[in-house]
PDB file of C-alpha atoms in Angstrom:
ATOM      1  CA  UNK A  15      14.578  62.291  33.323  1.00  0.00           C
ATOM      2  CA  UNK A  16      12.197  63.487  30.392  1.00  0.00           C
ATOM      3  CA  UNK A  17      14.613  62.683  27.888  1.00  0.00           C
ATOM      4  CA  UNK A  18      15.684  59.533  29.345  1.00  0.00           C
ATOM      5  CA  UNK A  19      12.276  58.289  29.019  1.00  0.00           C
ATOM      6  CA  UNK A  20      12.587  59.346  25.554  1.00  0.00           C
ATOM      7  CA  UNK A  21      15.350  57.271  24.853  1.00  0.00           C
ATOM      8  CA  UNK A  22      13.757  54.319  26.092  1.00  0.00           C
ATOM      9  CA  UNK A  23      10.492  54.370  23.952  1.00  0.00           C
ATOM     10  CA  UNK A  24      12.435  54.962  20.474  1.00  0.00           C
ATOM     11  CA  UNK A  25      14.547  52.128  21.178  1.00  0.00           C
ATOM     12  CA  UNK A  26      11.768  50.033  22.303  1.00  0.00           C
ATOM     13  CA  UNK A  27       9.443  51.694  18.840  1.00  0.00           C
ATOM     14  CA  UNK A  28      12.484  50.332  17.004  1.00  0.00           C
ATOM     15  CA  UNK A  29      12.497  46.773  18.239  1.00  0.00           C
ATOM     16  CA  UNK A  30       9.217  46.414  17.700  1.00  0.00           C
ATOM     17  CA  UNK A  31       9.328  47.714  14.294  1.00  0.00           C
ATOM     18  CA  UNK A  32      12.774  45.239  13.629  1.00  0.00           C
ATOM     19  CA  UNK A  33      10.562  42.336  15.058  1.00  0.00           C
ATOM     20  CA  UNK A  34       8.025  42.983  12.906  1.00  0.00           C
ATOM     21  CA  UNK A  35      10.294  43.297   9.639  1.00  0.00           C
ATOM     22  CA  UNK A  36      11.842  39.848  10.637  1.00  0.00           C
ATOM     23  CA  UNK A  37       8.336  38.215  10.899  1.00  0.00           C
ATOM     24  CA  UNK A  38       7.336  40.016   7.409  1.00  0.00           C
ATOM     25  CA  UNK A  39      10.646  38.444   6.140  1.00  0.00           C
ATOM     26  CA  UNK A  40      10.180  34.883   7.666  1.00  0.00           C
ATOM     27  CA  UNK A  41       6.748  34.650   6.149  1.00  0.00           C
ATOM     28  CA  UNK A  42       7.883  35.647   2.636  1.00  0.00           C
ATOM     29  CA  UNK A  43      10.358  32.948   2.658  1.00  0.00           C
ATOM     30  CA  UNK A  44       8.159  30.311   3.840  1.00  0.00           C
ATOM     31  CA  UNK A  45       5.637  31.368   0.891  1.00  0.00           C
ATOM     32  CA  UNK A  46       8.697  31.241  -1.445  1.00  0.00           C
ATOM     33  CA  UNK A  47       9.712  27.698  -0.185  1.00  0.00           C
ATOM     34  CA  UNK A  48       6.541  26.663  -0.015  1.00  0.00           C
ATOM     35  CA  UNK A  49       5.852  27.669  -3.608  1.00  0.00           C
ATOM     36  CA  UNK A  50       9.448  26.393  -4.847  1.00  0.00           C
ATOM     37  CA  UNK A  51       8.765  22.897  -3.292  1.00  0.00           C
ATOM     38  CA  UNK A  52       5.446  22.912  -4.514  1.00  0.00           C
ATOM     39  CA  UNK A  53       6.693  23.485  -8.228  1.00  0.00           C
ATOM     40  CA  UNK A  54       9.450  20.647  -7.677  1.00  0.00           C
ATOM     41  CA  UNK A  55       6.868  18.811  -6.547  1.00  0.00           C
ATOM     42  CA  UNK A  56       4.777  18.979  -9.764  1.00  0.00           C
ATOM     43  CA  UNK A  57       7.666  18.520 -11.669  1.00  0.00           C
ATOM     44  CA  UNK A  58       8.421  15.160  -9.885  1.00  0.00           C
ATOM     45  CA  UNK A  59       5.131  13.981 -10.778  1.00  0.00           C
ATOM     46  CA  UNK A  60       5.101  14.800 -14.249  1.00  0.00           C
ATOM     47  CA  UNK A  61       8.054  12.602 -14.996  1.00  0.00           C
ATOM     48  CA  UNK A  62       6.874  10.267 -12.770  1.00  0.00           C
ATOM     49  CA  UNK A  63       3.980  10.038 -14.668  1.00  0.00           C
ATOM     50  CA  UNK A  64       5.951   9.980 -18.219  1.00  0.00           C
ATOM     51  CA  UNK A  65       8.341   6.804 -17.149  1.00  0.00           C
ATOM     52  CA  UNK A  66       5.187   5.320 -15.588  1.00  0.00           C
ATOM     53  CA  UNK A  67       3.739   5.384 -19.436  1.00  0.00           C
ATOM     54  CA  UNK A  68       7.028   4.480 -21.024  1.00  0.00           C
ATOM     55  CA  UNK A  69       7.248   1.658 -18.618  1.00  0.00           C
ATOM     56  CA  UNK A  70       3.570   0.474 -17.845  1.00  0.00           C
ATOM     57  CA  UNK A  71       4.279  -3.349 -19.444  1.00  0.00           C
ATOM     58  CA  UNK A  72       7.025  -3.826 -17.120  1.00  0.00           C
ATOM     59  CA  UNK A  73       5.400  -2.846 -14.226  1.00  0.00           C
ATOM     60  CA  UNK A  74       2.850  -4.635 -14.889  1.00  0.00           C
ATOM     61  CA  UNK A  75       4.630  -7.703 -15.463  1.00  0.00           C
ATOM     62  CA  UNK A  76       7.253  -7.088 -12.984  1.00  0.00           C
ATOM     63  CA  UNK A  77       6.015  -7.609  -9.043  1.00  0.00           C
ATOM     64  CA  UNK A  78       9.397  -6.409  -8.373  1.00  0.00           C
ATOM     65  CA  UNK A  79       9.715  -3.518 -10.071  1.00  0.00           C
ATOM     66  CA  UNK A  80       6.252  -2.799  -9.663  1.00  0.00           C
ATOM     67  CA  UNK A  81       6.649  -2.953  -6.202  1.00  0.00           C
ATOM     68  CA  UNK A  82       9.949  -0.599  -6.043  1.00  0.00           C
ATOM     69  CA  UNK A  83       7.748   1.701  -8.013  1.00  0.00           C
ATOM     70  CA  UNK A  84       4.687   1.880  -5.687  1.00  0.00           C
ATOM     71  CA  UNK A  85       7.682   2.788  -3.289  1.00  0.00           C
ATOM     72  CA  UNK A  86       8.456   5.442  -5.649  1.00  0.00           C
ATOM     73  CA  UNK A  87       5.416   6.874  -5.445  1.00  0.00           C
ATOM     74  CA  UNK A  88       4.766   7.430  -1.828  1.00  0.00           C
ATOM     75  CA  UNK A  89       8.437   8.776  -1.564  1.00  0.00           C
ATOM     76  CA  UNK A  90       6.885  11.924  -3.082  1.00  0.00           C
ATOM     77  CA  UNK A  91       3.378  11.312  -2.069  1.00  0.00           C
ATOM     78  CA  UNK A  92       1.740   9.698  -4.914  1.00  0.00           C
ATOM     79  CA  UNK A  93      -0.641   7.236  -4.115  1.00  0.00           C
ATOM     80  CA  UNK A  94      -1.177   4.796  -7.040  1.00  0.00           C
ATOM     81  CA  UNK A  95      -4.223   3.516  -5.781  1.00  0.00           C
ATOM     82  CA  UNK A  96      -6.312   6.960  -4.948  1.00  0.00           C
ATOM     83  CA  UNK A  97      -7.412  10.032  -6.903  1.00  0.00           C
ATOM     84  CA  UNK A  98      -4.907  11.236  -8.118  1.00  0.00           C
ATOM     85  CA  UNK A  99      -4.577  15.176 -10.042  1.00  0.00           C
ATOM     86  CA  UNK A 100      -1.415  14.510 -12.388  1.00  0.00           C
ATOM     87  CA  UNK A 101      -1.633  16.053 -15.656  1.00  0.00           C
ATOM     88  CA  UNK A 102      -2.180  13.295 -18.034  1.00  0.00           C
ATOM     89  CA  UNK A 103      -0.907  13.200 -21.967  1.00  0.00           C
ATOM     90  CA  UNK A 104      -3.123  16.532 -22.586  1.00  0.00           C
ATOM     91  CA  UNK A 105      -2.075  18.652 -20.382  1.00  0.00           C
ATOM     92  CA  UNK A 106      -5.129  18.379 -18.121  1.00  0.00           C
ATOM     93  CA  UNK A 107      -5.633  17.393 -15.082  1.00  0.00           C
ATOM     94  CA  UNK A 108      -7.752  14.214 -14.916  1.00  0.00           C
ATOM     95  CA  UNK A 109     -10.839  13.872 -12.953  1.00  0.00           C
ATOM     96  CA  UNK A 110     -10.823  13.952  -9.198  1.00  0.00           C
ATOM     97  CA  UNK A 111     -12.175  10.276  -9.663  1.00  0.00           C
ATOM     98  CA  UNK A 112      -9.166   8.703 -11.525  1.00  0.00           C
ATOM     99  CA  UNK A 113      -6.657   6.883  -9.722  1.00  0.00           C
ATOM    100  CA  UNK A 114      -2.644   7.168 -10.762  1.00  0.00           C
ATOM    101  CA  UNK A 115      -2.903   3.298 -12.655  1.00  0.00           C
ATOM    102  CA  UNK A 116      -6.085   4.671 -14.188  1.00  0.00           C
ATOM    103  CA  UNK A 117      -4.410   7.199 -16.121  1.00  0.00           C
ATOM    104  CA  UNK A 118      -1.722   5.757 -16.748  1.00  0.00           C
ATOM    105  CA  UNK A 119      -2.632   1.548 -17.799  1.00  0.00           C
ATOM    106  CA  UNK A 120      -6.302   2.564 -18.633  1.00  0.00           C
ATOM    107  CA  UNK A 121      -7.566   0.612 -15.339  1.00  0.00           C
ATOM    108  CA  UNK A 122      -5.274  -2.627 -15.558  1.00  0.00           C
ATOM    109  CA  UNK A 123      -3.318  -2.142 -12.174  1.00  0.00           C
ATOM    110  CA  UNK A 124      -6.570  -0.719 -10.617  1.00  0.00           C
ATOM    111  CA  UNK A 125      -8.843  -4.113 -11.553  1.00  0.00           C
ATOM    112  CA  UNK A 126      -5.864  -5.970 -10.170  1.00  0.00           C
ATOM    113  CA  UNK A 127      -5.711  -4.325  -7.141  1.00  0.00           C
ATOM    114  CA  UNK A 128      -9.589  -4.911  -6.732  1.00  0.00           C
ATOM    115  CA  UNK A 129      -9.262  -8.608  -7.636  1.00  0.00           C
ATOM    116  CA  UNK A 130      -6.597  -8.883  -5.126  1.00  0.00           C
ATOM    117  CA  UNK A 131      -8.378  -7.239  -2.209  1.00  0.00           C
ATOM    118  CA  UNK A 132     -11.304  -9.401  -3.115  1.00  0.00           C
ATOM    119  CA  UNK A 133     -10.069 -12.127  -2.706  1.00  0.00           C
ATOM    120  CA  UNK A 134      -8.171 -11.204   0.930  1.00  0.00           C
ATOM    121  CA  UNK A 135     -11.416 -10.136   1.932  1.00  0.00           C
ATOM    122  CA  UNK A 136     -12.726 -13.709   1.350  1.00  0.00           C
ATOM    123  CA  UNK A 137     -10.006 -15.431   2.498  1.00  0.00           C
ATOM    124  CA  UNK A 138     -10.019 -13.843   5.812  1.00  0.00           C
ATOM    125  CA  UNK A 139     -13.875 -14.994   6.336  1.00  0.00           C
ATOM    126  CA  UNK A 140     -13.510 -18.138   5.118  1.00  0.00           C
ATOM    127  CA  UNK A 141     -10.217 -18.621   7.435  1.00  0.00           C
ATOM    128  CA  UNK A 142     -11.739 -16.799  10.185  1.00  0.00           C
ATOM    129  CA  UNK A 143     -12.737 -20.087  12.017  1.00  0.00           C
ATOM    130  CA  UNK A 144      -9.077 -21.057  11.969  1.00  0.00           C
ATOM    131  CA  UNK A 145      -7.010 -18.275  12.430  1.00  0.00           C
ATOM    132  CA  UNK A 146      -9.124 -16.023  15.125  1.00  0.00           C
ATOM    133  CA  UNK A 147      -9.150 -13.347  12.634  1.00  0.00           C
ATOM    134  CA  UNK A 148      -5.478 -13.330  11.753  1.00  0.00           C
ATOM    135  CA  UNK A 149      -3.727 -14.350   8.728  1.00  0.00           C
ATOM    136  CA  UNK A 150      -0.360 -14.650   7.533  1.00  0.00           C
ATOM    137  CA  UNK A 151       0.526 -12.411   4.477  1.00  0.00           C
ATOM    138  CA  UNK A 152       2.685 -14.665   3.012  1.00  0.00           C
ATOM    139  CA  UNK A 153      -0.222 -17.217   3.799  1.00  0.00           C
ATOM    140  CA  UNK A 154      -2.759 -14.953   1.974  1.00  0.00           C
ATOM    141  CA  UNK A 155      -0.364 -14.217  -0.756  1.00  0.00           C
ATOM    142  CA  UNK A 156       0.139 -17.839  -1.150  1.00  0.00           C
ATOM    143  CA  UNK A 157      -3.282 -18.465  -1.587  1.00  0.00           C
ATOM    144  CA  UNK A 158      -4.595 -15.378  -3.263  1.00  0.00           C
ATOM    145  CA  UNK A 159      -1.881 -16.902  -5.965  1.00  0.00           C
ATOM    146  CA  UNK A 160      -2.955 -20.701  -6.736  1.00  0.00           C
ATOM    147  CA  UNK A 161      -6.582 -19.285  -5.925  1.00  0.00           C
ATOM    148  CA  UNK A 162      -8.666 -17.876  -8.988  1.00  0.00           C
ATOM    149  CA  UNK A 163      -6.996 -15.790 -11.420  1.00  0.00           C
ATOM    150  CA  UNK A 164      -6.053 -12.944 -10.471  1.00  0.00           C
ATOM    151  CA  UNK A 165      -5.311  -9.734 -12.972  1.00  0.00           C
ATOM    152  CA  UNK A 166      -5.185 -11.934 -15.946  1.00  0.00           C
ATOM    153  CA  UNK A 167      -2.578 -13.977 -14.715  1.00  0.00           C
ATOM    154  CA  UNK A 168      -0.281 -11.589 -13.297  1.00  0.00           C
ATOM    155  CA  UNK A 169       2.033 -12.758 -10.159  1.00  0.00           C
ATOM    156  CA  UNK A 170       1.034 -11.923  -6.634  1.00  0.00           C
ATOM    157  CA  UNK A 171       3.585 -10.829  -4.049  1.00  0.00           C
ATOM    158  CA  UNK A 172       3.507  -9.654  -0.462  1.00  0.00           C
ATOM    159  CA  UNK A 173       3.653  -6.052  -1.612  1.00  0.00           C
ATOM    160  CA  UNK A 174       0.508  -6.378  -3.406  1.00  0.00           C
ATOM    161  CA  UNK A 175      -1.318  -8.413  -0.723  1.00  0.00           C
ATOM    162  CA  UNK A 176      -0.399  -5.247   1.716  1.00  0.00           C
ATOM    163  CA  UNK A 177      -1.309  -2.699  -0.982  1.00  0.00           C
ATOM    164  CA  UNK A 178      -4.779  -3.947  -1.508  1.00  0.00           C
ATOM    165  CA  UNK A 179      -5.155  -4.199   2.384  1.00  0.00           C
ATOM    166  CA  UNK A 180      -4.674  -0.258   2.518  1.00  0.00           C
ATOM    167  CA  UNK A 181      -7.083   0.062   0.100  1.00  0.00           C
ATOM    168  CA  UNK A 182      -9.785  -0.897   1.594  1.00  0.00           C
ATOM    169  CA  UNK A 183      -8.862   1.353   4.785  1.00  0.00           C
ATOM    170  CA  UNK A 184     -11.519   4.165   3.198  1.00  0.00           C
ATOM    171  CA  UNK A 185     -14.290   1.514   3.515  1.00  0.00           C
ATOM    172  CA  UNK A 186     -14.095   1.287   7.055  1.00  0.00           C
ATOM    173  CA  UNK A 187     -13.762  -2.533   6.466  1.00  0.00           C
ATOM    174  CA  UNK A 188     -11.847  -2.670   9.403  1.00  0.00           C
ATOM    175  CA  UNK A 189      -9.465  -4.931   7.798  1.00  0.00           C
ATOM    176  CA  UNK A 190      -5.454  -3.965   8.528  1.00  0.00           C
ATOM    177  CA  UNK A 191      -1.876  -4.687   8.914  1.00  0.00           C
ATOM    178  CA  UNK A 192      -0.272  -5.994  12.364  1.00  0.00           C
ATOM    179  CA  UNK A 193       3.097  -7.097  13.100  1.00  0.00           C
ATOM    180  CA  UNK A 194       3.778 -10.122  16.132  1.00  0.00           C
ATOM    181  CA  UNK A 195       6.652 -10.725  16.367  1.00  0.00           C
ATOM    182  CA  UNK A 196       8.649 -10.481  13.175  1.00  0.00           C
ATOM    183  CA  UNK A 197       5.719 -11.405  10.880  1.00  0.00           C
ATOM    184  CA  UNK A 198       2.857  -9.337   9.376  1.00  0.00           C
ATOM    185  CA  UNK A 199      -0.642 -10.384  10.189  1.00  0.00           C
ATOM    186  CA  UNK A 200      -3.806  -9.571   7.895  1.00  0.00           C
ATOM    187  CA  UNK A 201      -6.346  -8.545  11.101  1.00  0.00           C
ATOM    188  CA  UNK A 202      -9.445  -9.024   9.719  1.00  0.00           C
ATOM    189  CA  UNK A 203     -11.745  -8.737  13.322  1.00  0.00           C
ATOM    190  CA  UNK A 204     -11.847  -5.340  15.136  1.00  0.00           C
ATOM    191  CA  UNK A 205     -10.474  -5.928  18.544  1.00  0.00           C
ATOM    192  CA  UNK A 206      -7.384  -5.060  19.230  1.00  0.00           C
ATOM    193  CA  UNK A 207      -4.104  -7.383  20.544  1.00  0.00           C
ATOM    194  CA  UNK A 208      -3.108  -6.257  24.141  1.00  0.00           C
ATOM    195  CA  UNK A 209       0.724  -6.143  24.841  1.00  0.00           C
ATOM    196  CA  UNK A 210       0.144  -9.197  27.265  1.00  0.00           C
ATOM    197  CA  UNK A 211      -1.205 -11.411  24.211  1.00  0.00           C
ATOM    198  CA  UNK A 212       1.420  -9.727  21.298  1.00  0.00           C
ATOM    199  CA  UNK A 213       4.091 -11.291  23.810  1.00  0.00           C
ATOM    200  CA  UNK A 214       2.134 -14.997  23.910  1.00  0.00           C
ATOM    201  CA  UNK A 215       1.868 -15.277  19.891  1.00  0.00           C
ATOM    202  CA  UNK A 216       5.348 -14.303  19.638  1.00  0.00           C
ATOM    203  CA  UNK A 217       7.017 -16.573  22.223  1.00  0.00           C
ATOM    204  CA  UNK A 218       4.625 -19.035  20.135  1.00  0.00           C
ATOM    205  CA  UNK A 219       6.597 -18.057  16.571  1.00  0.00           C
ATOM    206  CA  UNK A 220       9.420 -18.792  18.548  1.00  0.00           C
ATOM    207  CA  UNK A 221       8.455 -22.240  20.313  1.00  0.00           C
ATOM    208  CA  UNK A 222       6.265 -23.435  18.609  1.00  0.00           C
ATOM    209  CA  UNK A 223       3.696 -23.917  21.348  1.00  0.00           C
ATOM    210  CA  UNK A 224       3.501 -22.395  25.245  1.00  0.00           C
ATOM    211  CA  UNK A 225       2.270 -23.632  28.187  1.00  0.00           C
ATOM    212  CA  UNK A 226       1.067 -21.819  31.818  1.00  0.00           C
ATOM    213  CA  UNK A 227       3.847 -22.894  33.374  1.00  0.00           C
ATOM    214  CA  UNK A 228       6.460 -21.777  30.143  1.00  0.00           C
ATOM    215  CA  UNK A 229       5.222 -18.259  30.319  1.00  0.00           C
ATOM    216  CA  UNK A 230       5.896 -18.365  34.603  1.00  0.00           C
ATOM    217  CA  UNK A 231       9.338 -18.985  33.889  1.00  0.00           C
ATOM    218  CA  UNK A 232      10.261 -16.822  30.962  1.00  0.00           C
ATOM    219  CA  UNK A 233       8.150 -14.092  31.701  1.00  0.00           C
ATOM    220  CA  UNK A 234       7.990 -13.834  35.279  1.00  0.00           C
ATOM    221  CA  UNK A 235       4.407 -13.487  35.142  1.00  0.00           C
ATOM    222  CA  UNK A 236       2.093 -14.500  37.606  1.00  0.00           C
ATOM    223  CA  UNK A 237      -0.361 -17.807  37.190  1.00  0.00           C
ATOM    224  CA  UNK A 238      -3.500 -15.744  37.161  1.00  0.00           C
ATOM    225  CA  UNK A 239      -2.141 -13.913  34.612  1.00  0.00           C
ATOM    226  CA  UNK A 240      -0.385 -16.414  32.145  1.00  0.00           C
ATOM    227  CA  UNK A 241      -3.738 -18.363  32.199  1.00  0.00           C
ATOM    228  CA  UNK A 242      -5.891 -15.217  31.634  1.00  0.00           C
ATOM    229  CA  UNK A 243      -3.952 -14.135  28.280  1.00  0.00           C
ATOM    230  CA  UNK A 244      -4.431 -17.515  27.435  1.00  0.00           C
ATOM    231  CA  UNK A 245      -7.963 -17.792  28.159  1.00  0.00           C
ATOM    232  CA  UNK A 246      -8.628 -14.577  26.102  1.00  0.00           C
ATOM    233  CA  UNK A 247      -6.571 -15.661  23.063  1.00  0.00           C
ATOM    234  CA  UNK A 248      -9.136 -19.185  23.538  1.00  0.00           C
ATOM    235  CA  UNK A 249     -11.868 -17.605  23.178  1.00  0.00           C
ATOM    236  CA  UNK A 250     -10.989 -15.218  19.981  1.00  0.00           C
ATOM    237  CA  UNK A 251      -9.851 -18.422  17.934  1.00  0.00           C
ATOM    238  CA  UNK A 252      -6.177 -17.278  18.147  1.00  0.00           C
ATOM    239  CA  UNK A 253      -4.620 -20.151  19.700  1.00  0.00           C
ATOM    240  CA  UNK A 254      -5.290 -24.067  19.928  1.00  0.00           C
ATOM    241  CA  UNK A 255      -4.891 -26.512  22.898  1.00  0.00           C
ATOM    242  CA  UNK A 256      -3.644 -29.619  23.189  1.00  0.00           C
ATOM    243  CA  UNK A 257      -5.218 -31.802  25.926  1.00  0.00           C
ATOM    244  CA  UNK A 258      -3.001 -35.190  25.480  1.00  0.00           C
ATOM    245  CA  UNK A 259      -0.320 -33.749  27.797  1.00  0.00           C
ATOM    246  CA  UNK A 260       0.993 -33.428  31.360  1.00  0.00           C
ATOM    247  CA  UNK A 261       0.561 -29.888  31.015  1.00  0.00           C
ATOM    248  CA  UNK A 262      -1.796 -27.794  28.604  1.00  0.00           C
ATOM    249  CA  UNK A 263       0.160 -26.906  25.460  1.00  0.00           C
ATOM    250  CA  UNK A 264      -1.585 -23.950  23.525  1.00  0.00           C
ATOM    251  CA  UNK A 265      -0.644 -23.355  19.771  1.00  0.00           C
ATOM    252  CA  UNK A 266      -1.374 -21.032  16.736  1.00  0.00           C
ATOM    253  CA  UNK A 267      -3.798 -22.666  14.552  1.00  0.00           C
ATOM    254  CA  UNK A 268      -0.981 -20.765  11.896  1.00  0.00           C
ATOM    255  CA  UNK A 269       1.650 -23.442  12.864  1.00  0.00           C
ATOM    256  CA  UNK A 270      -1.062 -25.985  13.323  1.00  0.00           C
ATOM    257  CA  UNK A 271      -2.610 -25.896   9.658  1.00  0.00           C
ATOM    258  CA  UNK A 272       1.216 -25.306   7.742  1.00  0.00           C
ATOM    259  CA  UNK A 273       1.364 -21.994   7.687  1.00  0.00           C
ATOM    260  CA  UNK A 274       4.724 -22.369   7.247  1.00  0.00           C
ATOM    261  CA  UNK A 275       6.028 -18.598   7.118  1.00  0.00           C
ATOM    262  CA  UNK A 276       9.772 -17.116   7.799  1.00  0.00           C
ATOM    263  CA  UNK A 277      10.555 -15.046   9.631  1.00  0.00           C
TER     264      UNK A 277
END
């Protein structure tokens, strides 16, 4: 019996004493992972960095290629636009202050970026009125483009538009990106779209207009509550109605004032 019990508490000494080898083992190899992807991850920013210099005109002058670049970036979790630690030509890291463009175009992409979020930031007020608070980014980036110059003349696509939108996330500005439908939305007012009223401004991308008795019949929703979405989309400026008709039509003010976007 006494030896038995011996038995039994060796073997059960020695799993515990395996168990804890494997767990010393495990965590080694996570540190040396850890440590290996860190390096590669350096690495991948250093030449980043080095084709970023040897190519700053064209991404400049490129919204394509600047754009597939930005992309580039995040893949490996560079933000252009915030501080950024690469090493820069000296070997040292720059200032905790100094974005990515910074470094690397001496503040170009950085005062364009500012320019462009600007000017989104004034276009949303003065459209506010219209739009309920929601604006079209290939609206805005139409008219962030024929508006004043922007970035010494460079071009303005949708990629920069949405850029300088996350920007200004830090500042609490409470400006940011939706998606109805199949089309992103600047939201430039803090409350937030319901499912109910995502569905309306969608079925009005797709028709063009909706009416109480439209949303009845495709959506099998009750009266009460096809006129309440309605009535709360009213009163935030986020859709228009049209009285000369048997029945109340309600459209975007997007579609209204030639908006004019693809989907």
């Amino acid at each position: 019996m006494s030896s038995r019990r011996g038995v039994g508490l060796g073997a059960f000494a020695n799993r515990t004493q395996a168990t804890q080898s494997y767990a010393t083992h495990g965590a080694n190899l996570r540190s040396t992972h850890t440590t290996s992807l860190q390096t590669q991850l350096s690495v991948f920013q250093t030449l980043l960095h080095t084709f970023a210099l040897e190519h700053s005109s064209t991404i400049k002058s490129n919204p394509t290629f600047r754009a597939e670049f930005a992309r580039m970036c995040n893949a490996i979790g560079v933000d252009p636009l915030a501080a950024s630690n690469v090493k820069g030509k000296n070997g040292r890291k720059a200032g905790d202050n100094a974005s990515f463009w910074t470094q690397i175009m001496g503040g170009d992409m950085n005062d364009f970026y500012f320019e462009v979020a600007v000017r989104v930031v004034e276009l949303c007020r003065e459209t506010r009125g219209e739009n309920g608070g929601l604006l079209g980014v290939k609206e805005c980036t139409r008219r962030v483009g024929r508006g004043k110059a922007i970035g010494s003349g460079l071009e303005v696509t949708d990629d920069d538009v949405l850029r300088a939108v996350k920007s200004l996330e830090p500042l609490g500005s409470g400006f940011s990106i939706i998606l109805v439908g199949s089309k992103q939305y600047i939201r430039s007012i803090p409350k937030e779209l319901n499912t109910d009223q995502a569905t309306v401004l969608e079925a009005i991308q797709v028709l063009g207009y909706v009416s109480v008795s439209m949303l009845r019949v495709n959506l099998n929703w009750e009266k009460a509550r096809a006129q309440t979405v309605i009535d709360d989309l009213m009163a935030d400026g986020l859709v228009w109605v049209d009285l000369q008709c048997a029945e109340k039509e309600y459209w975007s003010p997007q579609n209204l004032l030639g908006d004019g976007e693809e989907g």
